[in-house]
Structure formats: C-alpha cells, structure tokens
mmCIF file of C-alpha atoms and ligand atoms in Angstrom:
data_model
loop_
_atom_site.group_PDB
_atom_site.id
_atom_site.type_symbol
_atom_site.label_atom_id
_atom_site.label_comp_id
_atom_site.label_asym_id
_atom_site.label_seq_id
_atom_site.Cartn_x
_atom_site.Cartn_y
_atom_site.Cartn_z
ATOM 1 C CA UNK A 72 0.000 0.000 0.000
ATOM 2 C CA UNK A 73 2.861 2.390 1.055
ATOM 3 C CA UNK A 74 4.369 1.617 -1.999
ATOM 4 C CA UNK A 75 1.264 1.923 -4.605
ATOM 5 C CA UNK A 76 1.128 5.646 -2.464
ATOM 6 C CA UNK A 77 4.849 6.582 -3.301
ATOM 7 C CA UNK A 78 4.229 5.645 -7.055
ATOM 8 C CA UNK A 79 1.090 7.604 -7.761
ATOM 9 C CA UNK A 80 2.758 11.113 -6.584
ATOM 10 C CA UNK A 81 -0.237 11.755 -4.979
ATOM 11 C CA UNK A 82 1.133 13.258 -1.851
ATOM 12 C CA UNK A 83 2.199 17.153 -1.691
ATOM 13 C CA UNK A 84 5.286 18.197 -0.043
ATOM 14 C CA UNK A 85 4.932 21.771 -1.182
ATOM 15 C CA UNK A 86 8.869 21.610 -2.654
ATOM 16 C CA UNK A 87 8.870 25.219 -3.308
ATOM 17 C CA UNK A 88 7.867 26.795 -0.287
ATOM 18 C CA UNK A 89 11.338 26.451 2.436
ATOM 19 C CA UNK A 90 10.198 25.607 5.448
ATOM 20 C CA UNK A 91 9.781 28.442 8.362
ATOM 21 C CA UNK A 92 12.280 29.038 11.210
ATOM 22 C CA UNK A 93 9.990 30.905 13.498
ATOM 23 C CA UNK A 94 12.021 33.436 15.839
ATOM 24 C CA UNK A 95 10.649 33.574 19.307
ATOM 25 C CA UNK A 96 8.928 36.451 20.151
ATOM 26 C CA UNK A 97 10.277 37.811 23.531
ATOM 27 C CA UNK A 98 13.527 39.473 24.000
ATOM 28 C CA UNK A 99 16.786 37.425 24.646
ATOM 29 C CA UNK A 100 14.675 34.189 24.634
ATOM 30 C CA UNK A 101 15.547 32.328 21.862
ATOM 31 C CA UNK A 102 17.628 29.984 23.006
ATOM 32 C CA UNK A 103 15.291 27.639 25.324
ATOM 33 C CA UNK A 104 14.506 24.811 24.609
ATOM 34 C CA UNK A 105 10.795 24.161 23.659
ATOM 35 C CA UNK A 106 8.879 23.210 26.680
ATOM 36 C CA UNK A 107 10.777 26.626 28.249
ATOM 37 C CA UNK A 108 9.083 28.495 25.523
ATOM 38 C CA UNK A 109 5.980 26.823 25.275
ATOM 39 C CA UNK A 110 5.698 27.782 28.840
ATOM 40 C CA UNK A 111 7.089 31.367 28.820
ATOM 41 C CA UNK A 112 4.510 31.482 25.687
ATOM 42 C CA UNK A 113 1.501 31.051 27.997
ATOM 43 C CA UNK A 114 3.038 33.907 30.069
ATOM 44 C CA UNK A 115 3.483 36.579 28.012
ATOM 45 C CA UNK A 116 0.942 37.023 24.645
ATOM 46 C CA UNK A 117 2.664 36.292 21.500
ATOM 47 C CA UNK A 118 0.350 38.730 19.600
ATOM 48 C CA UNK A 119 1.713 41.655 21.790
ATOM 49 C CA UNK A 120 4.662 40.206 23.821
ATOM 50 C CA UNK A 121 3.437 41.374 26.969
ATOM 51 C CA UNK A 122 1.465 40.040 29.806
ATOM 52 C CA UNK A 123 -1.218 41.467 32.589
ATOM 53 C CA UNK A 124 0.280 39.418 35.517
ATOM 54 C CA UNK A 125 -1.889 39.594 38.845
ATOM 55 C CA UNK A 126 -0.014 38.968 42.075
ATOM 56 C CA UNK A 127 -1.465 37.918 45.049
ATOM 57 C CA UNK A 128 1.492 35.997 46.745
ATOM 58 C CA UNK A 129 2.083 39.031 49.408
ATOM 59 C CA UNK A 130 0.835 36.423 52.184
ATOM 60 C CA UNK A 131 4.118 34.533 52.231
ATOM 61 C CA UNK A 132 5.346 37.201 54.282
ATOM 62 C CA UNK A 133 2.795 39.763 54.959
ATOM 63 C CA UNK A 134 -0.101 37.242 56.259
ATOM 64 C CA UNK A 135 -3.405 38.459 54.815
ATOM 65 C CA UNK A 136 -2.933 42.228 53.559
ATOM 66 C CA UNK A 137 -5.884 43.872 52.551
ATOM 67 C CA UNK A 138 -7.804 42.631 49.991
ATOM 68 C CA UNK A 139 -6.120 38.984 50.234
ATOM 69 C CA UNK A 140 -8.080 37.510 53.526
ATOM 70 C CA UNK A 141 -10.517 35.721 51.558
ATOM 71 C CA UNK A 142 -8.910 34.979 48.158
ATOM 72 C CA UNK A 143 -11.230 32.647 47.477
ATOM 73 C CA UNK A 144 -13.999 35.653 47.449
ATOM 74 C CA UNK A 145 -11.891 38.310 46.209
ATOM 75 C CA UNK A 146 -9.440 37.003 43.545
ATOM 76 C CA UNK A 147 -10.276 34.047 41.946
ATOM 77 C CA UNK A 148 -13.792 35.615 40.835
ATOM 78 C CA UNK A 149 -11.074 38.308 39.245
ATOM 79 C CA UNK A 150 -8.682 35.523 37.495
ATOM 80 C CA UNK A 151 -10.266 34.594 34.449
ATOM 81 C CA UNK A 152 -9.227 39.022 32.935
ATOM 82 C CA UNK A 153 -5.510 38.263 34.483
ATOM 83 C CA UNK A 154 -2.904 37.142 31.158
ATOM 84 C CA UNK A 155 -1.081 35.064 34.287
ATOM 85 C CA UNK A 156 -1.501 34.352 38.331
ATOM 86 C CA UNK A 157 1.191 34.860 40.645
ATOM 87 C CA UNK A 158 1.098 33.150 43.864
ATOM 88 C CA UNK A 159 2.170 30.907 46.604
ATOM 89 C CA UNK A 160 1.609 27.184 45.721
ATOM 90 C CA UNK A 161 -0.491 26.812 49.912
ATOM 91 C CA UNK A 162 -2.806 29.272 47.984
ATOM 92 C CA UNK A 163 -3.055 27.564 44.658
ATOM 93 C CA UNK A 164 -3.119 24.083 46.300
ATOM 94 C CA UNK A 165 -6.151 25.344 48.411
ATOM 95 C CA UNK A 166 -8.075 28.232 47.133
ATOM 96 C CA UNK A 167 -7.252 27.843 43.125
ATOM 97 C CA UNK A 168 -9.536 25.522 40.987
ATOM 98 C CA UNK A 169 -7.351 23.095 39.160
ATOM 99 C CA UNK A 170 -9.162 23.910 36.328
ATOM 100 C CA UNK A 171 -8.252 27.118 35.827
ATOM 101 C CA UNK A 172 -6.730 28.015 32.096
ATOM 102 C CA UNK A 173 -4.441 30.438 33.740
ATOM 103 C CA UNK A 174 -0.724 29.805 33.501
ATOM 104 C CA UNK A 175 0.669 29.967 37.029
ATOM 105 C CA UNK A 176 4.062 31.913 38.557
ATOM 106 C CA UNK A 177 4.362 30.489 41.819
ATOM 107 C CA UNK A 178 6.795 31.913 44.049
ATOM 108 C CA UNK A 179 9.461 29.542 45.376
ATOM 109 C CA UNK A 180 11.459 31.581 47.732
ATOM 110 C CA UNK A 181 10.019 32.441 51.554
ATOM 111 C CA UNK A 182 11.144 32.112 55.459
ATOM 112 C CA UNK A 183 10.885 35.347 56.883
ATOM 113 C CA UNK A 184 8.261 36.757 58.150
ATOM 114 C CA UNK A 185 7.896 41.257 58.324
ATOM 115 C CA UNK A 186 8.589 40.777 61.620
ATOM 116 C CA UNK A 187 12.174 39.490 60.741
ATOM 117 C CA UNK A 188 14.874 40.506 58.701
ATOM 118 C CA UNK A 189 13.047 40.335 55.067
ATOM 119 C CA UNK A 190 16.297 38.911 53.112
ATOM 120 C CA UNK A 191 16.805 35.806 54.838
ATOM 121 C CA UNK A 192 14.877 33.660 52.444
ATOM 122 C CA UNK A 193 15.266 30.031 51.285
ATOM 123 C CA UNK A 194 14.342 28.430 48.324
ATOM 124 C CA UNK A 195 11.130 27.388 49.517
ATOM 125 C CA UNK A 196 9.287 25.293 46.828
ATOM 126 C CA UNK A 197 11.536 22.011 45.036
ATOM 127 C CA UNK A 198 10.648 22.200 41.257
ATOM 128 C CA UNK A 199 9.351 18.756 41.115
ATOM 129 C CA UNK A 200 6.331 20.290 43.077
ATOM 130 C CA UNK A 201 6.149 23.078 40.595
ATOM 131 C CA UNK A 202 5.848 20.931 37.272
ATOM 132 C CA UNK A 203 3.608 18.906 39.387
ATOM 133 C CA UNK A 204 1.259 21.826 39.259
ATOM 134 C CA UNK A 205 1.874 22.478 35.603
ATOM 135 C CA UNK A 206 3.510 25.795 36.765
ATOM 136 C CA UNK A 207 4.603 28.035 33.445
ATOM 137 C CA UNK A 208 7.224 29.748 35.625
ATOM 138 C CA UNK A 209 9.054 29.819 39.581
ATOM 139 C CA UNK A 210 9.538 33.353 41.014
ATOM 140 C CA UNK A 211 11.977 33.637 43.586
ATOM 141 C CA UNK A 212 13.110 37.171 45.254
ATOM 142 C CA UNK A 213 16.773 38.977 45.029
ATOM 143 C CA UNK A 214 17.658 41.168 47.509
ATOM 144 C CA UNK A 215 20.726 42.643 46.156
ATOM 145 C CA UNK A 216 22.337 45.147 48.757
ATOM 146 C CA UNK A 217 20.539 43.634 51.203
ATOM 147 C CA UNK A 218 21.626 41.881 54.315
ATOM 148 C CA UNK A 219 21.463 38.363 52.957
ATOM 149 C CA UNK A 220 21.766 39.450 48.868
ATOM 150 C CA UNK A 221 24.742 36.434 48.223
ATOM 151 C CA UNK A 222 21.934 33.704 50.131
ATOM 152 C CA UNK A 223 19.424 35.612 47.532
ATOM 153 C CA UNK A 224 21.465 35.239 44.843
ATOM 154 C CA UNK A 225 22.218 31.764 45.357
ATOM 155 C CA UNK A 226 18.163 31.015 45.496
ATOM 156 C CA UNK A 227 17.670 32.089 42.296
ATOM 157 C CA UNK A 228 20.968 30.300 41.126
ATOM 158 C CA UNK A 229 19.964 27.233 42.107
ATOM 159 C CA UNK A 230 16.065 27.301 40.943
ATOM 160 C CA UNK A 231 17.455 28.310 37.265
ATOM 161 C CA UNK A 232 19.976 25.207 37.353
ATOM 162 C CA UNK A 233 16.672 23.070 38.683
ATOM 163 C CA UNK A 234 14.389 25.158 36.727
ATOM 164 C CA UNK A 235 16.953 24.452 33.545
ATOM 165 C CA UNK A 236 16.848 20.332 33.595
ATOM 166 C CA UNK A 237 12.936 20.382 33.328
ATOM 167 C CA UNK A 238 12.224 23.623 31.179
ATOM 168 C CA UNK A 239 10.645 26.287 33.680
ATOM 169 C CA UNK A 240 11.506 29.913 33.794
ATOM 170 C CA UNK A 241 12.614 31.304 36.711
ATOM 171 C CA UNK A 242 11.391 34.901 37.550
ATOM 172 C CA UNK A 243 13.755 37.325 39.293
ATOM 173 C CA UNK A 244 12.060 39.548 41.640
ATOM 174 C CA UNK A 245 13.957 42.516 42.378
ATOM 175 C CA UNK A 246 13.041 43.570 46.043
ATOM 176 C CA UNK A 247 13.955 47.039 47.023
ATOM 177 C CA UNK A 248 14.941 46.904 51.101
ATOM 178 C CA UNK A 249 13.638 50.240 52.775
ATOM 179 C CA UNK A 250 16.881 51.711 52.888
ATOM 180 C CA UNK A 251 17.635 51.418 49.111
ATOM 181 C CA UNK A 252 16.772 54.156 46.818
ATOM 182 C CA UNK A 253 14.397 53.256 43.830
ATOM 183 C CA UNK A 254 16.451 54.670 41.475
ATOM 184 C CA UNK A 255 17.606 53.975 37.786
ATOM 185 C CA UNK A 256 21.682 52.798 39.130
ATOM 186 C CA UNK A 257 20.008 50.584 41.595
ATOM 187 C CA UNK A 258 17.241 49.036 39.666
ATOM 188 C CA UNK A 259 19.828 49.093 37.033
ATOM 189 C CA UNK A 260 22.087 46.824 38.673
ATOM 190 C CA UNK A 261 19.553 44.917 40.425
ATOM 191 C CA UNK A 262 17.846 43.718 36.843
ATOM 192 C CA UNK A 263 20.963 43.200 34.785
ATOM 193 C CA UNK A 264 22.395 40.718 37.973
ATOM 194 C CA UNK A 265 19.027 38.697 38.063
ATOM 195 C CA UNK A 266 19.435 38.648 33.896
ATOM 196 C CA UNK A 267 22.920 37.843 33.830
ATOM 197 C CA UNK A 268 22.639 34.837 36.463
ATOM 198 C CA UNK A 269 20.000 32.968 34.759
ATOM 199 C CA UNK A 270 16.480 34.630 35.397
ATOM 200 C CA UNK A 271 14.107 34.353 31.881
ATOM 201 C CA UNK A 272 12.243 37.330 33.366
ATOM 202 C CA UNK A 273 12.694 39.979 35.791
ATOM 203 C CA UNK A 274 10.156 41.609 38.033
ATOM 204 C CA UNK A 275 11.063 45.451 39.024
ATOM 205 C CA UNK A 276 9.890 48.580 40.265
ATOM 206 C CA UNK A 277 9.042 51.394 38.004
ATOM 207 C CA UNK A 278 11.737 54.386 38.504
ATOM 208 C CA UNK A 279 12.524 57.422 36.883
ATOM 209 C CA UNK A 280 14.323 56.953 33.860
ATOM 210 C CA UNK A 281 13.555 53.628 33.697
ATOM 211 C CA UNK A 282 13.864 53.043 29.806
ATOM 212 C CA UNK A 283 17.764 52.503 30.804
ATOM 213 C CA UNK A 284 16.613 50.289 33.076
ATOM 214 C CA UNK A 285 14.597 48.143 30.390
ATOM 215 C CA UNK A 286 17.539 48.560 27.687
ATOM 216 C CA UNK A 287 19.507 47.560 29.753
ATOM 217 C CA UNK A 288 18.439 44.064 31.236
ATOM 218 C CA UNK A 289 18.277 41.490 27.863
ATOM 219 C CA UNK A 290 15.230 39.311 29.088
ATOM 220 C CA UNK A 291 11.633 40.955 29.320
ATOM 221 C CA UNK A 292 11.077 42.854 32.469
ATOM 222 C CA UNK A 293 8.096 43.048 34.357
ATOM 223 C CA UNK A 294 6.601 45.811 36.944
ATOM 224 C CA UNK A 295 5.247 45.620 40.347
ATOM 225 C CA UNK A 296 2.827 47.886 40.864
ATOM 226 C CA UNK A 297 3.737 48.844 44.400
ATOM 227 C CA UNK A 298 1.570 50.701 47.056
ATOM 228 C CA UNK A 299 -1.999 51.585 46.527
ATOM 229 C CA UNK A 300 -2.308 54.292 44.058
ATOM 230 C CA UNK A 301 -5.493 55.846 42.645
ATOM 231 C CA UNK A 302 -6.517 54.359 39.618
ATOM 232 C CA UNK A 303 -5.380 56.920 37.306
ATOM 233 C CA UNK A 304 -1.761 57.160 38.907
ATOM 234 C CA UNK A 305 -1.527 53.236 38.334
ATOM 235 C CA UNK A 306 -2.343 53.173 34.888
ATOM 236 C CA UNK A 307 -0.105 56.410 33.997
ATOM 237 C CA UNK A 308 2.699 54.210 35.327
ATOM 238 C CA UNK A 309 2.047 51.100 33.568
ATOM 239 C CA UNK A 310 1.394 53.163 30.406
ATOM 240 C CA UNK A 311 5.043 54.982 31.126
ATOM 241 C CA UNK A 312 7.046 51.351 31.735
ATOM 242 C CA UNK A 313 5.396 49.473 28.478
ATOM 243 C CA UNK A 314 6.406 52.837 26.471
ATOM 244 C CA UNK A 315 9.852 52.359 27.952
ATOM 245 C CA UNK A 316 10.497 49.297 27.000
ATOM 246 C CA UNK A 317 8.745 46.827 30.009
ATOM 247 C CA UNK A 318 7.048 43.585 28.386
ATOM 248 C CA UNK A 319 4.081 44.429 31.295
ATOM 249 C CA UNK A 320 3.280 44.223 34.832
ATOM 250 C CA UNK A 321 2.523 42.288 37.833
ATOM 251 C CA UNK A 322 0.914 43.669 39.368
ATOM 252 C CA UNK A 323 -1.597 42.967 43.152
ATOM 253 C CA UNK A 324 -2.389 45.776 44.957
ATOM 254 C CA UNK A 325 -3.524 48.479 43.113
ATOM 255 C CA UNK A 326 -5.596 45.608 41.350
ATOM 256 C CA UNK A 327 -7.248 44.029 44.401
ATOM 257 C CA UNK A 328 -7.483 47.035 46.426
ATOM 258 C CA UNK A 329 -8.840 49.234 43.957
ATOM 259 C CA UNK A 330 -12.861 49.919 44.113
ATOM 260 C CA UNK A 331 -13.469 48.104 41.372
ATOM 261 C CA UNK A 332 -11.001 45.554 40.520
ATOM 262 C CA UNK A 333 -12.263 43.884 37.091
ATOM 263 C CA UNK A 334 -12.841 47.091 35.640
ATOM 264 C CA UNK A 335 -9.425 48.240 36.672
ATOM 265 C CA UNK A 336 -7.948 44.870 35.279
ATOM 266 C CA UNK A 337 -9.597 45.549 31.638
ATOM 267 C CA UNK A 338 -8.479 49.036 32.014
ATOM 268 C CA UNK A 339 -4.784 47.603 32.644
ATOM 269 C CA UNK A 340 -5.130 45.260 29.897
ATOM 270 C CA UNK A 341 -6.016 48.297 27.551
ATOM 271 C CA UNK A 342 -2.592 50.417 28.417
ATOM 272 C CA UNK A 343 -0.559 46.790 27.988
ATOM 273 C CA UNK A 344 -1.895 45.074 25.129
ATOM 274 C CA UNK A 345 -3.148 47.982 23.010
ATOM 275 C CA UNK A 346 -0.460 50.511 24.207
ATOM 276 C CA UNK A 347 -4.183 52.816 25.214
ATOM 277 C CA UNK A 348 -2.838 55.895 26.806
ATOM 278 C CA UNK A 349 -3.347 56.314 30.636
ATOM 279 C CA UNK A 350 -6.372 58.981 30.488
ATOM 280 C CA UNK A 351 -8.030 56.760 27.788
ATOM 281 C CA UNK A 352 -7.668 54.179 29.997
ATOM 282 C CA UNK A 353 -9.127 55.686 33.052
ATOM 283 C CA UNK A 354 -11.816 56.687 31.336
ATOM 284 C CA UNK A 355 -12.303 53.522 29.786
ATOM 285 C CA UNK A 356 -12.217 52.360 33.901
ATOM 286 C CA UNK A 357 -14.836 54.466 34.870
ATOM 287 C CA UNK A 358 -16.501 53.348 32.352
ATOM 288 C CA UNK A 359 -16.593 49.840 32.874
ATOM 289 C CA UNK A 360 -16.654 50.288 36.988
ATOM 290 C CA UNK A 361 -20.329 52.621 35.914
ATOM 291 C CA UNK A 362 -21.316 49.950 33.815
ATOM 292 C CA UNK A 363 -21.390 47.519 36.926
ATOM 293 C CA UNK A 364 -22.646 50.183 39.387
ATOM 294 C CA UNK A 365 -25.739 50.635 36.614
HETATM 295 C C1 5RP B 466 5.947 40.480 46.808
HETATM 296 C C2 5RP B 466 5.800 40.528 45.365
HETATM 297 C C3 5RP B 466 4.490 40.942 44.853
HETATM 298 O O1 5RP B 466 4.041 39.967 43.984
HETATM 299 C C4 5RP B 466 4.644 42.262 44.174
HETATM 300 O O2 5RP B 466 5.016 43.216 45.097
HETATM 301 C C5 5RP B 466 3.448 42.670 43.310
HETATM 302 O O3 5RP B 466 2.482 43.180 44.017
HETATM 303 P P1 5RP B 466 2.191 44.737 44.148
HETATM 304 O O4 5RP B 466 1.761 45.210 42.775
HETATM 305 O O5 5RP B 466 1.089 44.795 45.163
HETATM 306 O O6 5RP B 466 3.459 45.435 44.563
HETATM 307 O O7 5RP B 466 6.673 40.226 44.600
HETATM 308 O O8 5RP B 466 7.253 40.426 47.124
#
C-alpha cells in the first residue's frame, strides 16, 4: 500500500515553499529549549509580547494584607481578565480551581516573616512540586544590597539550574529593602544581575528613567505595581514602563485594592496590550466600573 502511495505522486510536499524558522517572540529568549518556551509562551501574549500578571502571593510574608483575607472571594472571581496568576503554591493548592486556564508563577522563595529581617529567604518550593502543578514559571526574590543578597542570589541560582533540567523559567524579583533608593543605578544593577545569572524574566519597580533600566536588562522585564495608588496614577505608570520598554506588569495591589477591581484589570489590559494611553484608559475604567454600578 505504502508503496502503490509513493508511485502515484499523490502526496504534496509543497517543494517550493522552504520551510519556516519561526524566531521567538520575547527578547533574549531564543535559546530555550521548547517546553521553556511553550511555557514562557503562555506567560506573556505572542500577539503583543506582553502580559497582565496579577499577584497575590504578598501572604508569604505579609499574612493576609488587605484585599487577600478571603482569596477565594476576592481574587479568583477576578482571574479569568488576568494574562497570568502569581502566587504561593499553599494558595493555589487550596483556594485555586485546578481547572483554571491560567498559567501559574508560583513563588518559590520564603522564610521570613515582616517581623524578621526580610532577606533571609530560602528556596522554599523544590521544582518537582512546581511541574507537578503544571507551573509556566518559579519566582523567587533577590535582595541585592541587602543583608542576605549572596543567600538571595544563590536562590535564584539554584532554581534556574533546577528550573533548567525540566524547562521552567525562573522569575527574578527585584526587592527594594527600605533603605535602598528606587532609582535607575540601583534598579539598574539589580535587573541586569538577576538577567545575567539565569532569570528568563525579571520583576522590578518602576523608577525614573527607567527606559535605561529596560535597555539595559536582555530578558523581558516586568513591573510591580507597588503601594496603593489611585486608579489613574496606576495606569499612567504602567502606560510609562510598556512605552519604555517593560514587556508588562505584575501587578496585586492596586488591582485588588482598587474599588473596582475587574474594571481596573480591563483598564490595565487596555494600556498593555493595546499601548491605550493612561487617560483613555481611566476613562475607559470608569466606564466599565459605571457599567457595573448601573
Ligand atoms: C511580593 C511581590 C508581589 O508579587 C509584588 O510586590 C506585586 O504586588 P504589588 O503590585 O502589590 O506590589 O513580589 O514580594
């Protein structure tokens, strides 16, 4: 039969059209393997190259900030207009339905409490339990200048070797101790040292003159979105990171602690996907926050 096939020509291998080598999509990416892609693909939207990350892993050393005491009330009712979730694998295990669509960042480093000295943290999470829970990426915080930064360093070291044998990104989360200045130097350095030692992404803080920031770190960096701001503030500075160069945010509290968090979300989604400006967008909020108020 295979034969009979062979002689009749009928099959078409298209002999004039060269096959494609697809580039990958996100900055300083392309050479992961494909699982490591696949996975930093379900992150970050191909279409745009940027992704609406919602974090709600403050618990691992905060307890239950405001806005996170019931995530089973508050958050997961807000998942399903979040690109990616961002928490602590306790929370997923208990609060998240499995059968969520969202790809998951769970954060594998933790011990100490705000109590305690905030740099002191372990890996906290082995990566067998994160591709147990089909996790697209680990996030694990680097303190650099801070008491504990070479411990820090060595987290994130050792969850990109790990993270490296089974193809899962490792997030670098740059945390800013209180007496650091949020500046461009210090974000500067913090970013390029997470890049340099392995992280696929890095999570920062928006700063002025942060587009040297962005040019400067070779992976695709994310923002936090810090402190509660109003709504307008928030989106102005998302709008001002993608413009200078961020591939999005991740952002928790001025998402869950704003008044109304899904409209704020699709408002957020606007700036990031669709590059909307920030008072478009906040109109576009009020909008949407009416709408549900109607
Ligand atoms: C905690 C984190 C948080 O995920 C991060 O701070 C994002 O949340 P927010 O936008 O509320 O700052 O990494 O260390």
């Amino acid at each position: 039969m295979a034969e009979a096939e062979i002689q009749s020509g009928e099959k078409e291998y298209f002999l004039n059209i060269p096959q494609q080598n697809e580039t990958f999509f996100l900055k300083g990416c392309a050479n992961y393997d494909w699982g490591f892609k696949n996975r930093l693909a379900r992150i970050f939207n191909p279409r745009s190259g940027k992704t609406v990350m919602l974090a709600f892993d403050h618990g691992y050393f905060q307890g239950p900030t405001t806005g996170l005491e019931r995530i089973d009330v508050t958050i997961v009712p807000l998942t399903p207009f979040a690109d990616a979730l961002m928490l602590t694998r306790g929370i997923l295990r208990s609060v998240i339905p499995a059968a969520t669509g969202k790809p998951i960042v769970m954060r594998a480093s933790g011990g100490p409490s705000i109590l305690k000295e905030l740099s002191n943290e372990h890996i906290a999470c082995d990566i067998d339990d994160a591709v147990r829970m089909n996790c697209s990426a680990v996030a694990v915080q680097v303190f650099i200048g801070g008491e504990y930064e070479t411990q820090s360093v060595n987290n994130m070291t050792q969850l990109v070797d790990s993270g490296m044998k089974v193809g899962m990104p490792v997030l670098g989360v740059t945390a800013v101790g209180k007496e650091l200045v949020r500046d461009a130097k210090y974000m500067g350095l913090a970013t390029r040292m997470c890049a340099e030692l392995g992280a696929a992404i890095v999570k920062t803080y928006f700063c002025p003159d942060f587009e040297r920031v962005a040019a400067g770190c070779p992976v695709p960096l994310v923002i936090a979105g810090g402190k509660k701001l109003p709504e307008l503030d928030a989106l102005k500075m998302a709008y001002d990171a993608i413009q200078q160069g961020a591939s999005g945010v991740d952002m928790g509290r001025n998402i869950f602690q704003s008044e109304a968090p899904i409209a704020m979300l699709h408002a957020v989604q606007k700036v990031v996907h669709e590059g909307m400006n920030y008072k478009q967008a906040h109109e576009y909020y009020l909008d949407q926050k009416n709408k549900k108020n109607a």
